[in-house]
């Protein structure tokens, strides 16, 4: 009996996660183009489907029907592996994300750690992509992504630590539950919240920190040589990483599924798409900074402030 | 932590918020896009479409007196006019007025040279097509009434 429940649960989780990944990509790409359009006095997609909602589906079909070109000098196994390494971890990273008290693919004591660790694999995928296709632009893009990693990952972790101190757990579900009887952690930790926002913009390779792509300097950065479906895997991975990062942000700082009137999943999705909209807003407002500016920003501003914030929180918690 | 460090962060943050305010207000205003062909585009006052014949207000016939000045003035030789006197009329009327729009440069010399102001630029901008022929021989007379209805039917 228990065996059967486990199997059904696993199948449902796989189905649910695949649905979330697919539908999220369709919706977010559409939203991104709409937001970009309206922020530039345009309309964005309007033709395919109601208000252009099916535009992404049409684009997806186009990408599927395209030929995948393998550069002659590419390291083929790595070339093929890179998009897969980018995409697979996000499926796993969605496992511990709670959408309501009961809707969660798998409850893990160390859910937060898992998500953070899997987030790093994205960079590995980017590095492999840049290395494998034997293209100077791709390699430059990939090396930038690796240089970027330390500048945002440490502040990111230092922003999460105060939340761990406040809630006393690494489980994403428990962190939300801890906010049930108190204020949302964003109000206790506004500085950590802000730095976390910046750090996830860096982590998901979004403008103004999209050096790995940097289409005005590096053609298309690490995925210059990718075409057709392999290219869209990167695309899918990027938008799903954004979704995961936004979900973690709403769990850590905005109380996850908690909220009045609506059921849990509605609140969770509202908060996730609030963060996604915020990231689009950043992208279509701020110009890309230079690599050295980004690095000194990460090391001289994000790191000391988040460290200070963490020590302060720890000190106050110890004193109380 | 010195003062300029904190000041830099504060001014930087403020400037970011200013930028975000600009894009947000833009997003909430109406876009400039005209959804042609579902909406008609606003054509500027001096827009030059292909030339067209001006009709007389009272009878709807073309004002043109078939003098041929426009055809002579055209640097690209794209106008061909023939005319005749309808019965009982004092002036000639065009029986044939063809424009080869494929070579017209929209220079406006024909419009300026006409002694009776019988041609103007149309405001028609939706002129895409799949064949050359309709543009190589545009029959401008078909938009105006003609005193030679019977003859024209013979052409
Ligand atoms: S606009 Fe110029 S080129 Fe065109 S028909 Fe008139 S005179 Fe000829
Ligand atoms: S110049 Fe004017 S009146 Fe003379 S033929 Fe041309 S359109 Fe007719």
CSV table of C-alpha atoms and ligand atoms in Angstrom, one decimal:
chain,number,residue,atom,x,y,z
A,1,UNK,CA,0.0,0.0,0.0
A,2,UNK,CA,2.7,2.5,1.0
A,3,UNK,CA,4.7,1.4,-2.0
A,4,UNK,CA,1.8,2.2,-4.3
A,5,UNK,CA,1.2,5.6,-2.7
A,6,UNK,CA,4.9,6.4,-3.1
A,7,UNK,CA,4.8,5.5,-6.8
A,8,UNK,CA,1.6,7.5,-7.5
A,9,UNK,CA,3.1,10.5,-5.6
A,10,UNK,CA,6.3,10.2,-7.6
A,11,UNK,CA,4.4,10.1,-10.9
A,12,UNK,CA,2.2,13.0,-9.9
A,13,UNK,CA,5.3,15.0,-8.8
A,14,UNK,CA,7.0,14.4,-12.1
A,15,UNK,CA,3.9,15.4,-14.0
A,16,UNK,CA,3.4,18.5,-11.8
A,17,UNK,CA,7.0,19.7,-12.2
A,18,UNK,CA,7.0,19.1,-15.9
A,19,UNK,CA,3.7,21.1,-16.2
A,20,UNK,CA,5.1,23.9,-14.0
A,21,UNK,CA,8.3,24.1,-16.1
A,22,UNK,CA,6.5,24.1,-19.4
A,23,UNK,CA,3.6,26.4,-18.6
A,24,UNK,CA,5.9,28.7,-16.7
A,25,UNK,CA,8.2,29.0,-19.7
A,26,UNK,CA,5.2,29.7,-22.1
A,27,UNK,CA,3.8,32.3,-19.7
A,28,UNK,CA,7.0,34.0,-18.7
A,29,UNK,CA,8.4,34.4,-22.2
A,30,UNK,CA,5.1,35.9,-23.2
A,31,UNK,CA,5.0,38.2,-20.1
A,32,UNK,CA,8.6,39.2,-20.7
A,33,UNK,CA,7.8,40.3,-24.3
A,34,UNK,CA,4.7,42.1,-23.2
A,35,UNK,CA,6.5,43.9,-20.4
A,36,UNK,CA,9.4,44.8,-22.7
A,37,UNK,CA,7.0,46.0,-25.4
A,38,UNK,CA,4.9,48.2,-23.1
A,39,UNK,CA,8.0,49.6,-21.4
A,40,UNK,CA,9.1,50.8,-24.9
A,41,UNK,CA,5.8,52.2,-26.1
A,42,UNK,CA,5.1,49.0,-28.1
A,43,UNK,CA,2.5,46.3,-27.6
A,44,UNK,CA,4.5,43.1,-27.6
A,45,UNK,CA,2.9,40.0,-29.2
A,46,UNK,CA,-0.7,40.4,-30.2
A,47,UNK,CA,-1.4,38.0,-33.0
A,48,UNK,CA,-1.1,34.4,-31.9
A,49,UNK,CA,-3.9,33.5,-29.6
A,50,UNK,CA,-5.8,35.9,-27.3
A,51,UNK,CA,-3.4,38.8,-26.6
A,52,UNK,CA,-0.6,36.8,-28.1
A,53,UNK,CA,-0.6,34.2,-25.4
A,54,UNK,CA,0.3,31.4,-27.7
A,55,UNK,CA,3.2,33.2,-29.3
A,56,UNK,CA,5.7,31.1,-27.2
A,57,UNK,CA,4.0,27.9,-28.4
A,58,UNK,CA,4.5,29.1,-32.0
A,59,UNK,CA,8.1,30.0,-31.3
A,60,UNK,CA,8.7,26.6,-29.7
A,61,UNK,CA,7.3,24.8,-32.7
A,62,UNK,CA,9.6,26.8,-34.9
A,63,UNK,CA,12.6,26.0,-32.8
A,64,UNK,CA,11.7,22.3,-32.7
A,65,UNK,CA,11.5,22.2,-36.5
A,66,UNK,CA,15.0,23.8,-36.9
A,67,UNK,CA,18.1,22.0,-37.7
A,68,UNK,CA,20.6,21.5,-34.9
A,69,UNK,CA,24.0,22.5,-36.2
A,70,UNK,CA,27.1,21.0,-34.7
A,71,UNK,CA,30.3,23.0,-35.3
A,72,UNK,CA,33.0,20.9,-36.9
A,73,UNK,CA,35.6,21.6,-34.2
A,74,UNK,CA,33.2,21.2,-31.3
A,75,UNK,CA,33.7,18.7,-28.6
A,76,UNK,CA,30.5,16.9,-29.4
A,77,UNK,CA,29.8,15.0,-26.1
A,78,UNK,CA,30.3,18.2,-24.1
A,79,UNK,CA,28.4,20.2,-26.6
A,80,UNK,CA,25.4,17.9,-26.2
A,81,UNK,CA,25.8,17.5,-22.5
A,82,UNK,CA,25.9,21.2,-21.7
A,83,UNK,CA,22.2,22.1,-22.2
A,84,UNK,CA,21.1,19.0,-20.4
A,85,UNK,CA,23.3,19.8,-17.4
A,86,UNK,CA,21.7,23.3,-17.4
A,87,UNK,CA,18.2,22.0,-17.5
A,88,UNK,CA,18.0,18.8,-15.4
A,89,UNK,CA,19.0,20.4,-12.0
A,90,UNK,CA,16.1,22.8,-12.2
A,91,UNK,CA,13.7,19.9,-12.3
A,92,UNK,CA,15.3,18.6,-9.1
A,93,UNK,CA,15.4,22.0,-7.6
A,94,UNK,CA,11.6,22.3,-7.9
A,95,UNK,CA,11.2,19.2,-5.7
A,96,UNK,CA,11.3,20.8,-2.2
A,97,UNK,CA,9.4,24.0,-3.2
A,98,UNK,CA,6.2,24.2,-1.3
A,99,UNK,CA,3.2,25.6,-3.1
A,100,UNK,CA,0.9,25.3,-0.1
A,101,UNK,CA,0.9,23.4,3.1
A,102,UNK,CA,0.2,20.2,1.3
A,103,UNK,CA,1.3,20.7,-2.2
A,104,UNK,CA,5.0,19.9,-2.3
A,105,UNK,CA,6.7,17.3,-4.4
A,106,UNK,CA,9.1,16.2,-1.6
A,107,UNK,CA,9.6,17.5,1.8
A,108,UNK,CA,13.3,17.7,2.6
A,109,UNK,CA,15.0,18.8,5.8
A,110,UNK,CA,17.7,20.4,3.8
A,111,UNK,CA,15.6,21.7,0.9
A,112,UNK,CA,17.2,25.1,0.9
A,113,UNK,CA,20.7,23.7,0.7
A,114,UNK,CA,19.6,21.4,-2.2
A,115,UNK,CA,18.3,24.3,-4.2
A,116,UNK,CA,21.4,26.4,-3.6
A,117,UNK,CA,23.7,23.5,-4.5
A,118,UNK,CA,21.7,22.8,-7.7
A,119,UNK,CA,21.8,26.5,-8.6
A,120,UNK,CA,25.5,26.1,-9.0
A,121,UNK,CA,25.2,23.4,-11.6
A,122,UNK,CA,23.7,26.0,-13.9
A,123,UNK,CA,27.1,27.6,-14.1
A,124,UNK,CA,28.7,24.3,-14.8
A,125,UNK,CA,26.4,23.9,-17.8
A,126,UNK,CA,27.2,27.3,-19.0
A,127,UNK,CA,31.0,26.6,-18.7
A,128,UNK,CA,30.6,23.4,-20.6
A,129,UNK,CA,28.6,25.1,-23.3
A,130,UNK,CA,31.2,27.8,-23.7
A,131,UNK,CA,34.1,25.3,-23.7
A,132,UNK,CA,32.6,22.6,-25.8
A,133,UNK,CA,31.7,24.5,-28.9
A,134,UNK,CA,35.1,26.0,-29.6
A,135,UNK,CA,34.0,29.5,-30.1
A,136,UNK,CA,35.9,32.5,-28.6
A,137,UNK,CA,32.7,34.4,-27.8
A,138,UNK,CA,31.1,31.5,-26.2
A,139,UNK,CA,34.3,30.8,-24.1
A,140,UNK,CA,34.5,34.5,-23.0
A,141,UNK,CA,30.8,34.4,-22.0
A,142,UNK,CA,31.3,31.2,-20.0
A,143,UNK,CA,34.4,32.5,-18.3
A,144,UNK,CA,32.5,35.5,-17.2
A,145,UNK,CA,29.7,33.4,-15.8
A,146,UNK,CA,32.3,31.6,-13.7
A,147,UNK,CA,34.0,34.8,-12.6
A,148,UNK,CA,30.6,36.1,-11.5
A,149,UNK,CA,29.7,33.1,-9.4
A,150,UNK,CA,31.8,34.1,-6.3
A,151,UNK,CA,30.7,37.7,-6.5
A,152,UNK,CA,27.1,36.8,-5.9
A,153,UNK,CA,27.0,33.3,-4.3
A,154,UNK,CA,28.7,34.4,-1.1
A,155,UNK,CA,26.4,37.4,-0.5
A,156,UNK,CA,23.5,35.2,-1.5
A,157,UNK,CA,24.4,32.7,1.2
A,158,UNK,CA,25.0,35.4,3.8
A,159,UNK,CA,21.5,36.7,3.1
A,160,UNK,CA,20.0,33.4,3.6
A,161,UNK,CA,21.8,32.7,6.9
A,162,UNK,CA,19.8,35.3,8.9
A,163,UNK,CA,16.6,33.7,7.7
A,164,UNK,CA,17.9,30.3,8.9
A,165,UNK,CA,18.7,32.0,12.3
A,166,UNK,CA,15.2,33.4,12.5
A,167,UNK,CA,13.4,30.2,11.5
A,168,UNK,CA,15.8,27.7,12.8
A,169,UNK,CA,15.4,25.3,9.9
A,170,UNK,CA,16.7,24.5,6.4
A,171,UNK,CA,13.3,23.1,5.3
A,172,UNK,CA,11.5,25.4,2.9
A,173,UNK,CA,8.2,24.3,4.3
A,174,UNK,CA,9.2,25.0,7.9
A,175,UNK,CA,10.5,28.4,7.0
A,176,UNK,CA,7.1,29.4,5.7
A,177,UNK,CA,5.4,27.9,8.8
A,178,UNK,CA,7.8,30.0,10.9
A,179,UNK,CA,6.4,33.2,9.3
A,180,UNK,CA,2.8,32.2,10.1
A,181,UNK,CA,2.8,33.7,13.5
A,182,UNK,CA,5.2,36.5,13.0
A,183,UNK,CA,5.7,39.1,10.3
A,184,UNK,CA,7.1,38.2,6.9
A,185,UNK,CA,10.9,37.9,7.1
A,186,UNK,CA,11.3,40.7,4.5
A,187,UNK,CA,10.2,43.1,7.2
A,188,UNK,CA,12.8,41.8,9.7
A,189,UNK,CA,15.5,41.6,7.1
A,190,UNK,CA,15.0,44.4,4.5
A,191,UNK,CA,18.7,44.6,3.7
A,192,UNK,CA,19.0,40.8,3.2
A,193,UNK,CA,15.9,41.0,1.0
A,194,UNK,CA,17.4,43.7,-1.2
A,195,UNK,CA,20.8,42.0,-1.5
A,196,UNK,CA,19.0,38.7,-2.3
A,197,UNK,CA,17.1,40.4,-5.1
A,198,UNK,CA,20.4,41.6,-6.6
A,199,UNK,CA,22.0,38.3,-6.1
A,200,UNK,CA,19.3,36.3,-7.9
A,201,UNK,CA,19.4,38.7,-10.8
A,202,UNK,CA,23.1,37.8,-11.1
A,203,UNK,CA,22.5,34.1,-10.5
A,204,UNK,CA,19.9,33.8,-13.2
A,205,UNK,CA,22.1,35.8,-15.7
A,206,UNK,CA,19.6,38.5,-16.1
A,207,UNK,CA,20.3,42.1,-17.2
A,208,UNK,CA,22.0,44.2,-15.9
A,209,UNK,CA,24.2,41.3,-15.0
A,210,UNK,CA,23.8,39.2,-18.2
A,211,UNK,CA,27.5,39.0,-19.0
A,212,UNK,CA,27.4,35.4,-20.0
A,213,UNK,CA,25.1,36.3,-22.9
A,214,UNK,CA,26.0,40.0,-23.5
A,215,UNK,CA,24.5,40.0,-27.0
A,216,UNK,CA,26.0,43.4,-27.8
A,217,UNK,CA,29.5,42.3,-27.1
A,218,UNK,CA,29.6,38.5,-27.4
A,219,UNK,CA,27.0,37.7,-30.2
A,220,UNK,CA,25.0,35.5,-27.8
A,221,UNK,CA,27.7,34.5,-25.3
A,222,UNK,CA,27.8,30.9,-24.2
A,223,UNK,CA,25.0,29.7,-26.5
A,224,UNK,CA,26.4,31.4,-29.6
A,225,UNK,CA,26.8,28.0,-31.4
A,226,UNK,CA,23.6,26.5,-30.3
A,227,UNK,CA,20.5,26.3,-32.5
A,228,UNK,CA,17.1,24.7,-32.6
A,229,UNK,CA,16.0,22.7,-29.7
A,230,UNK,CA,19.4,22.7,-28.0
A,231,UNK,CA,19.2,26.5,-27.8
A,232,UNK,CA,15.7,26.4,-26.5
A,233,UNK,CA,16.8,24.1,-23.7
A,234,UNK,CA,19.1,26.9,-22.4
A,235,UNK,CA,16.1,29.2,-22.7
A,236,UNK,CA,13.9,26.9,-20.8
A,237,UNK,CA,16.5,26.4,-18.2
A,238,UNK,CA,17.0,30.2,-17.7
A,239,UNK,CA,13.3,30.8,-17.3
A,240,UNK,CA,12.9,27.9,-14.9
A,241,UNK,CA,15.9,29.1,-12.9
A,242,UNK,CA,14.1,32.4,-12.6
A,243,UNK,CA,11.0,30.6,-11.4
A,244,UNK,CA,12.9,28.6,-8.8
A,245,UNK,CA,14.8,31.7,-7.6
A,246,UNK,CA,11.6,33.7,-7.3
A,247,UNK,CA,9.9,30.8,-5.5
A,248,UNK,CA,12.8,30.6,-3.0
A,249,UNK,CA,12.6,34.4,-2.6
A,250,UNK,CA,8.9,34.3,-1.8
A,251,UNK,CA,9.4,31.4,0.7
A,252,UNK,CA,12.3,33.1,2.4
A,253,UNK,CA,11.1,36.7,2.6
A,254,UNK,CA,7.4,37.0,1.7
A,255,UNK,CA,5.9,34.1,3.6
A,256,UNK,CA,5.4,31.6,0.7
A,257,UNK,CA,1.8,30.5,0.4
A,258,UNK,CA,0.6,32.5,3.4
A,259,UNK,CA,-1.9,35.3,2.8
A,260,UNK,CA,-5.5,36.2,3.4
A,261,UNK,CA,-8.6,35.3,1.3
A,262,UNK,CA,-7.0,33.2,-1.5
A,263,UNK,CA,-5.9,29.6,-1.1
A,264,UNK,CA,-2.2,28.9,-0.7
A,265,UNK,CA,-1.1,28.1,-4.3
A,266,UNK,CA,-2.6,31.4,-5.6
A,267,UNK,CA,-0.6,33.4,-3.1
A,268,UNK,CA,2.5,31.5,-3.9
A,269,UNK,CA,2.1,32.0,-7.6
A,270,UNK,CA,1.3,35.7,-7.2
A,271,UNK,CA,4.4,36.2,-5.1
A,272,UNK,CA,6.5,34.2,-7.6
A,273,UNK,CA,5.3,36.2,-10.5
A,274,UNK,CA,5.7,39.4,-8.6
A,275,UNK,CA,9.4,38.6,-8.3
A,276,UNK,CA,9.6,37.6,-12.0
A,277,UNK,CA,8.0,40.9,-13.0
A,278,UNK,CA,10.5,42.7,-10.8
A,279,UNK,CA,13.3,40.9,-12.6
A,280,UNK,CA,11.8,41.9,-16.0
A,281,UNK,CA,11.4,45.4,-14.7
A,282,UNK,CA,15.1,45.5,-13.9
A,283,UNK,CA,16.1,44.0,-17.2
A,284,UNK,CA,14.2,46.6,-19.3
A,285,UNK,CA,15.3,49.5,-17.2
A,286,UNK,CA,19.0,49.1,-16.4
A,287,UNK,CA,21.8,48.9,-18.9
A,288,UNK,CA,24.3,46.1,-18.5
A,289,UNK,CA,27.2,47.1,-16.2
A,290,UNK,CA,30.8,46.3,-17.0
A,291,UNK,CA,32.4,43.0,-15.8
A,292,UNK,CA,34.8,44.8,-13.4
A,293,UNK,CA,32.0,47.0,-12.1
A,294,UNK,CA,30.0,44.0,-11.3
A,295,UNK,CA,32.9,42.2,-9.6
A,296,UNK,CA,33.7,45.2,-7.4
A,297,UNK,CA,30.0,45.7,-6.7
A,298,UNK,CA,29.8,42.1,-5.6
A,299,UNK,CA,33.0,42.1,-3.5
A,300,UNK,CA,33.0,45.7,-2.1
A,301,UNK,CA,29.3,46.3,-1.5
A,302,UNK,CA,27.2,43.2,-1.5
A,303,UNK,CA,29.7,41.1,0.5
A,304,UNK,CA,30.5,43.5,3.4
A,305,UNK,CA,27.0,44.6,3.8
A,306,UNK,CA,25.5,41.2,3.9
A,307,UNK,CA,28.2,40.0,6.3
A,308,UNK,CA,27.5,43.0,8.5
A,309,UNK,CA,23.8,42.3,8.4
A,310,UNK,CA,24.4,38.6,9.2
A,311,UNK,CA,26.6,39.4,12.2
A,312,UNK,CA,24.1,42.0,13.4
A,313,UNK,CA,21.3,39.6,13.2
A,314,UNK,CA,23.3,36.9,15.0
A,315,UNK,CA,24.3,39.4,17.7
A,316,UNK,CA,20.7,40.6,18.3
A,317,UNK,CA,19.4,37.0,18.3
A,318,UNK,CA,22.1,36.1,20.9
A,319,UNK,CA,21.3,39.1,23.1
A,320,UNK,CA,17.6,38.4,23.1
B,1,UNK,CA,33.0,52.6,6.5
B,2,UNK,CA,33.6,56.1,5.3
B,3,UNK,CA,30.9,58.6,4.3
B,4,UNK,CA,31.3,58.5,0.5
B,5,UNK,CA,30.8,54.7,0.6
B,6,UNK,CA,27.4,55.0,2.2
B,7,UNK,CA,26.6,58.1,0.1
B,8,UNK,CA,27.5,56.2,-3.1
B,9,UNK,CA,25.1,53.4,-2.2
B,10,UNK,CA,22.3,55.8,-1.4
B,11,UNK,CA,22.6,57.9,-4.6
B,12,UNK,CA,23.0,54.7,-6.6
B,13,UNK,CA,19.9,53.2,-5.2
B,14,UNK,CA,18.0,56.5,-5.7
B,15,UNK,CA,19.1,56.6,-9.4
B,16,UNK,CA,18.0,53.0,-9.9
B,17,UNK,CA,14.5,53.9,-8.5
B,18,UNK,CA,14.3,56.9,-10.8
B,19,UNK,CA,15.0,54.7,-13.7
B,20,UNK,CA,12.4,52.2,-12.7
B,21,UNK,CA,9.9,54.9,-12.3
B,22,UNK,CA,10.5,56.0,-15.9
B,23,UNK,CA,9.9,52.5,-17.3
B,24,UNK,CA,6.9,52.0,-15.1
B,25,UNK,CA,5.2,55.2,-16.2
B,26,UNK,CA,6.0,54.3,-19.8
B,27,UNK,CA,4.4,50.9,-19.3
B,28,UNK,CA,1.2,52.4,-18.0
B,29,UNK,CA,0.8,54.8,-20.9
B,30,UNK,CA,-0.6,53.8,-24.2
B,31,UNK,CA,1.9,52.5,-26.8
B,32,UNK,CA,2.6,54.2,-30.1
B,33,UNK,CA,1.9,51.1,-32.1
B,34,UNK,CA,-0.8,51.3,-34.8
B,35,UNK,CA,-2.2,47.9,-35.4
B,36,UNK,CA,-2.4,48.2,-39.2
B,37,UNK,CA,-4.4,46.8,-41.0
B,38,UNK,CA,-6.9,46.6,-38.2
B,39,UNK,CA,-6.5,50.3,-37.5
B,40,UNK,CA,-5.9,53.0,-40.1
B,41,UNK,CA,-2.6,54.7,-39.8
B,42,UNK,CA,-2.5,58.5,-39.5
B,43,UNK,CA,-1.0,59.8,-42.7
B,44,UNK,CA,1.1,63.0,-42.5
B,45,UNK,CA,-0.4,66.1,-44.2
B,46,UNK,CA,2.1,66.2,-47.0
B,47,UNK,CA,2.1,62.4,-47.7
B,48,UNK,CA,2.6,61.5,-51.3
B,49,UNK,CA,0.9,58.4,-52.5
B,50,UNK,CA,0.5,57.7,-56.3
B,51,UNK,CA,-1.0,60.6,-58.2
B,52,UNK,CA,-4.8,60.6,-58.8
B,53,UNK,CA,-7.2,62.7,-60.9
B,54,UNK,CA,-9.3,65.3,-59.2
B,55,UNK,CA,-13.0,65.2,-59.9
B,56,UNK,CA,-15.2,68.2,-60.6
B,57,UNK,CA,-17.5,68.8,-57.7
B,58,UNK,CA,-20.7,69.3,-59.7
B,59,UNK,CA,-20.6,66.4,-62.2
B,60,UNK,CA,-17.9,64.1,-60.9
B,61,UNK,CA,-16.0,64.2,-64.2
B,62,UNK,CA,-12.2,64.5,-64.1
B,63,UNK,CA,-11.1,68.2,-64.0
B,64,UNK,CA,-8.4,67.3,-66.5
B,65,UNK,CA,-8.5,69.0,-69.9
B,66,UNK,CA,-6.1,66.4,-71.5
B,67,UNK,CA,-3.5,69.1,-72.3
B,68,UNK,CA,-0.6,66.7,-71.8
B,69,UNK,CA,1.5,69.2,-69.7
B,70,UNK,CA,1.9,66.7,-67.0
B,71,UNK,CA,3.1,64.0,-69.4
B,72,UNK,CA,5.6,66.4,-70.8
B,73,UNK,CA,6.8,67.5,-67.4
B,74,UNK,CA,7.3,64.0,-66.0
B,75,UNK,CA,11.0,63.2,-65.9
B,76,UNK,CA,10.3,59.5,-66.0
B,77,UNK,CA,7.8,59.5,-68.8
B,78,UNK,CA,5.3,57.6,-66.7
B,79,UNK,CA,2.1,59.4,-67.7
B,80,UNK,CA,0.2,58.8,-70.9
B,81,UNK,CA,-2.8,61.0,-71.6
B,82,UNK,CA,-5.2,60.9,-74.6
B,83,UNK,CA,-8.2,63.1,-74.8
B,84,UNK,CA,-11.2,64.1,-77.0
B,85,UNK,CA,-14.0,66.6,-77.0
B,86,UNK,CA,-17.3,65.1,-75.7
B,87,UNK,CA,-20.3,66.2,-77.8
B,88,UNK,CA,-21.3,69.8,-77.1
B,89,UNK,CA,-18.4,70.4,-74.7
B,90,UNK,CA,-15.9,73.3,-75.1
B,91,UNK,CA,-12.9,71.6,-73.5
B,92,UNK,CA,-11.3,68.2,-74.1
B,93,UNK,CA,-11.7,65.4,-71.6
B,94,UNK,CA,-9.3,62.5,-71.0
B,95,UNK,CA,-10.2,59.3,-72.7
B,96,UNK,CA,-7.1,57.5,-71.5
B,97,UNK,CA,-4.9,58.3,-68.5
B,98,UNK,CA,-2.3,55.7,-67.6
B,99,UNK,CA,0.3,56.0,-64.9
B,100,UNK,CA,3.4,53.7,-64.8
B,101,UNK,CA,3.8,53.8,-61.0
B,102,UNK,CA,6.8,51.4,-61.2
B,103,UNK,CA,9.1,54.3,-62.5
B,104,UNK,CA,7.3,57.2,-60.8
B,105,UNK,CA,9.6,59.0,-58.4
B,106,UNK,CA,6.8,60.9,-56.7
B,107,UNK,CA,8.7,64.1,-57.6
B,108,UNK,CA,5.5,66.1,-58.0
B,109,UNK,CA,6.4,67.9,-61.2
B,110,UNK,CA,3.2,66.7,-62.8
B,111,UNK,CA,1.1,68.0,-60.0
B,112,UNK,CA,2.8,71.4,-60.2
B,113,UNK,CA,2.6,71.6,-64.0
B,114,UNK,CA,-1.1,71.0,-64.4
B,115,UNK,CA,-2.8,74.3,-65.4
B,116,UNK,CA,-6.1,73.3,-63.9
B,117,UNK,CA,-5.0,71.6,-60.7
B,118,UNK,CA,-6.4,68.3,-62.0
B,119,UNK,CA,-4.0,65.9,-60.2
B,120,UNK,CA,-3.0,65.5,-56.6
B,121,UNK,CA,-1.2,62.9,-54.6
B,122,UNK,CA,-3.5,60.3,-53.1
B,123,UNK,CA,-3.2,59.3,-49.5
B,124,UNK,CA,-3.2,55.6,-50.3
B,125,UNK,CA,-0.2,54.0,-48.5
B,126,UNK,CA,-1.3,50.3,-48.6
B,127,UNK,CA,0.1,49.6,-52.0
B,128,UNK,CA,1.8,46.2,-51.6
B,129,UNK,CA,1.1,43.6,-54.3
B,130,UNK,CA,2.4,40.4,-55.7
B,131,UNK,CA,2.6,41.4,-59.3
B,132,UNK,CA,4.1,44.3,-61.2
B,133,UNK,CA,1.4,44.7,-63.8
B,134,UNK,CA,-1.2,46.5,-61.7
B,135,UNK,CA,1.4,49.1,-60.9
B,136,UNK,CA,2.9,49.4,-64.3
B,137,UNK,CA,-0.4,50.4,-65.8
B,138,UNK,CA,-2.6,52.2,-63.3
B,139,UNK,CA,-5.7,53.4,-64.9
B,140,UNK,CA,-6.3,56.7,-63.1
B,141,UNK,CA,-9.6,57.3,-64.9
B,142,UNK,CA,-11.4,54.5,-63.1
B,143,UNK,CA,-11.7,56.6,-60.0
B,144,UNK,CA,-13.6,59.5,-61.7
B,145,UNK,CA,-16.7,59.6,-63.7
B,146,UNK,CA,-16.3,60.1,-67.4
B,147,UNK,CA,-18.4,61.6,-70.2
B,148,UNK,CA,-17.3,58.9,-72.5
B,149,UNK,CA,-18.9,55.9,-70.8
B,150,UNK,CA,-19.7,54.2,-74.0
B,151,UNK,CA,-16.3,54.6,-75.6
B,152,UNK,CA,-14.5,53.5,-72.4
B,153,UNK,CA,-16.5,50.4,-72.4
B,154,UNK,CA,-15.1,49.6,-75.8
B,155,UNK,CA,-11.5,49.7,-74.6
C,1,LIG,S1,5.4,62.5,-59.6
C,1,LIG,FE1,7.0,62.9,-61.0
C,1,LIG,S2,7.7,60.9,-61.8
C,1,LIG,FE2,5.6,60.6,-60.9
C,1,LIG,S3,4.2,60.9,-62.6
C,1,LIG,FE3,4.4,62.9,-61.6
C,1,LIG,S4,6.1,63.9,-62.8
C,1,LIG,FE4,6.2,61.7,-63.2
C,2,LIG,S1,-1.6,68.7,-67.0
C,2,LIG,FE1,-3.5,68.5,-65.9
C,2,LIG,S2,-5.0,69.0,-67.4
C,2,LIG,FE2,-3.1,68.6,-68.5
C,2,LIG,S3,-3.3,66.5,-69.1
C,2,LIG,FE3,-2.2,66.5,-67.1
C,2,LIG,S4,-3.8,66.3,-65.6
C,2,LIG,FE4,-4.8,66.8,-67.5
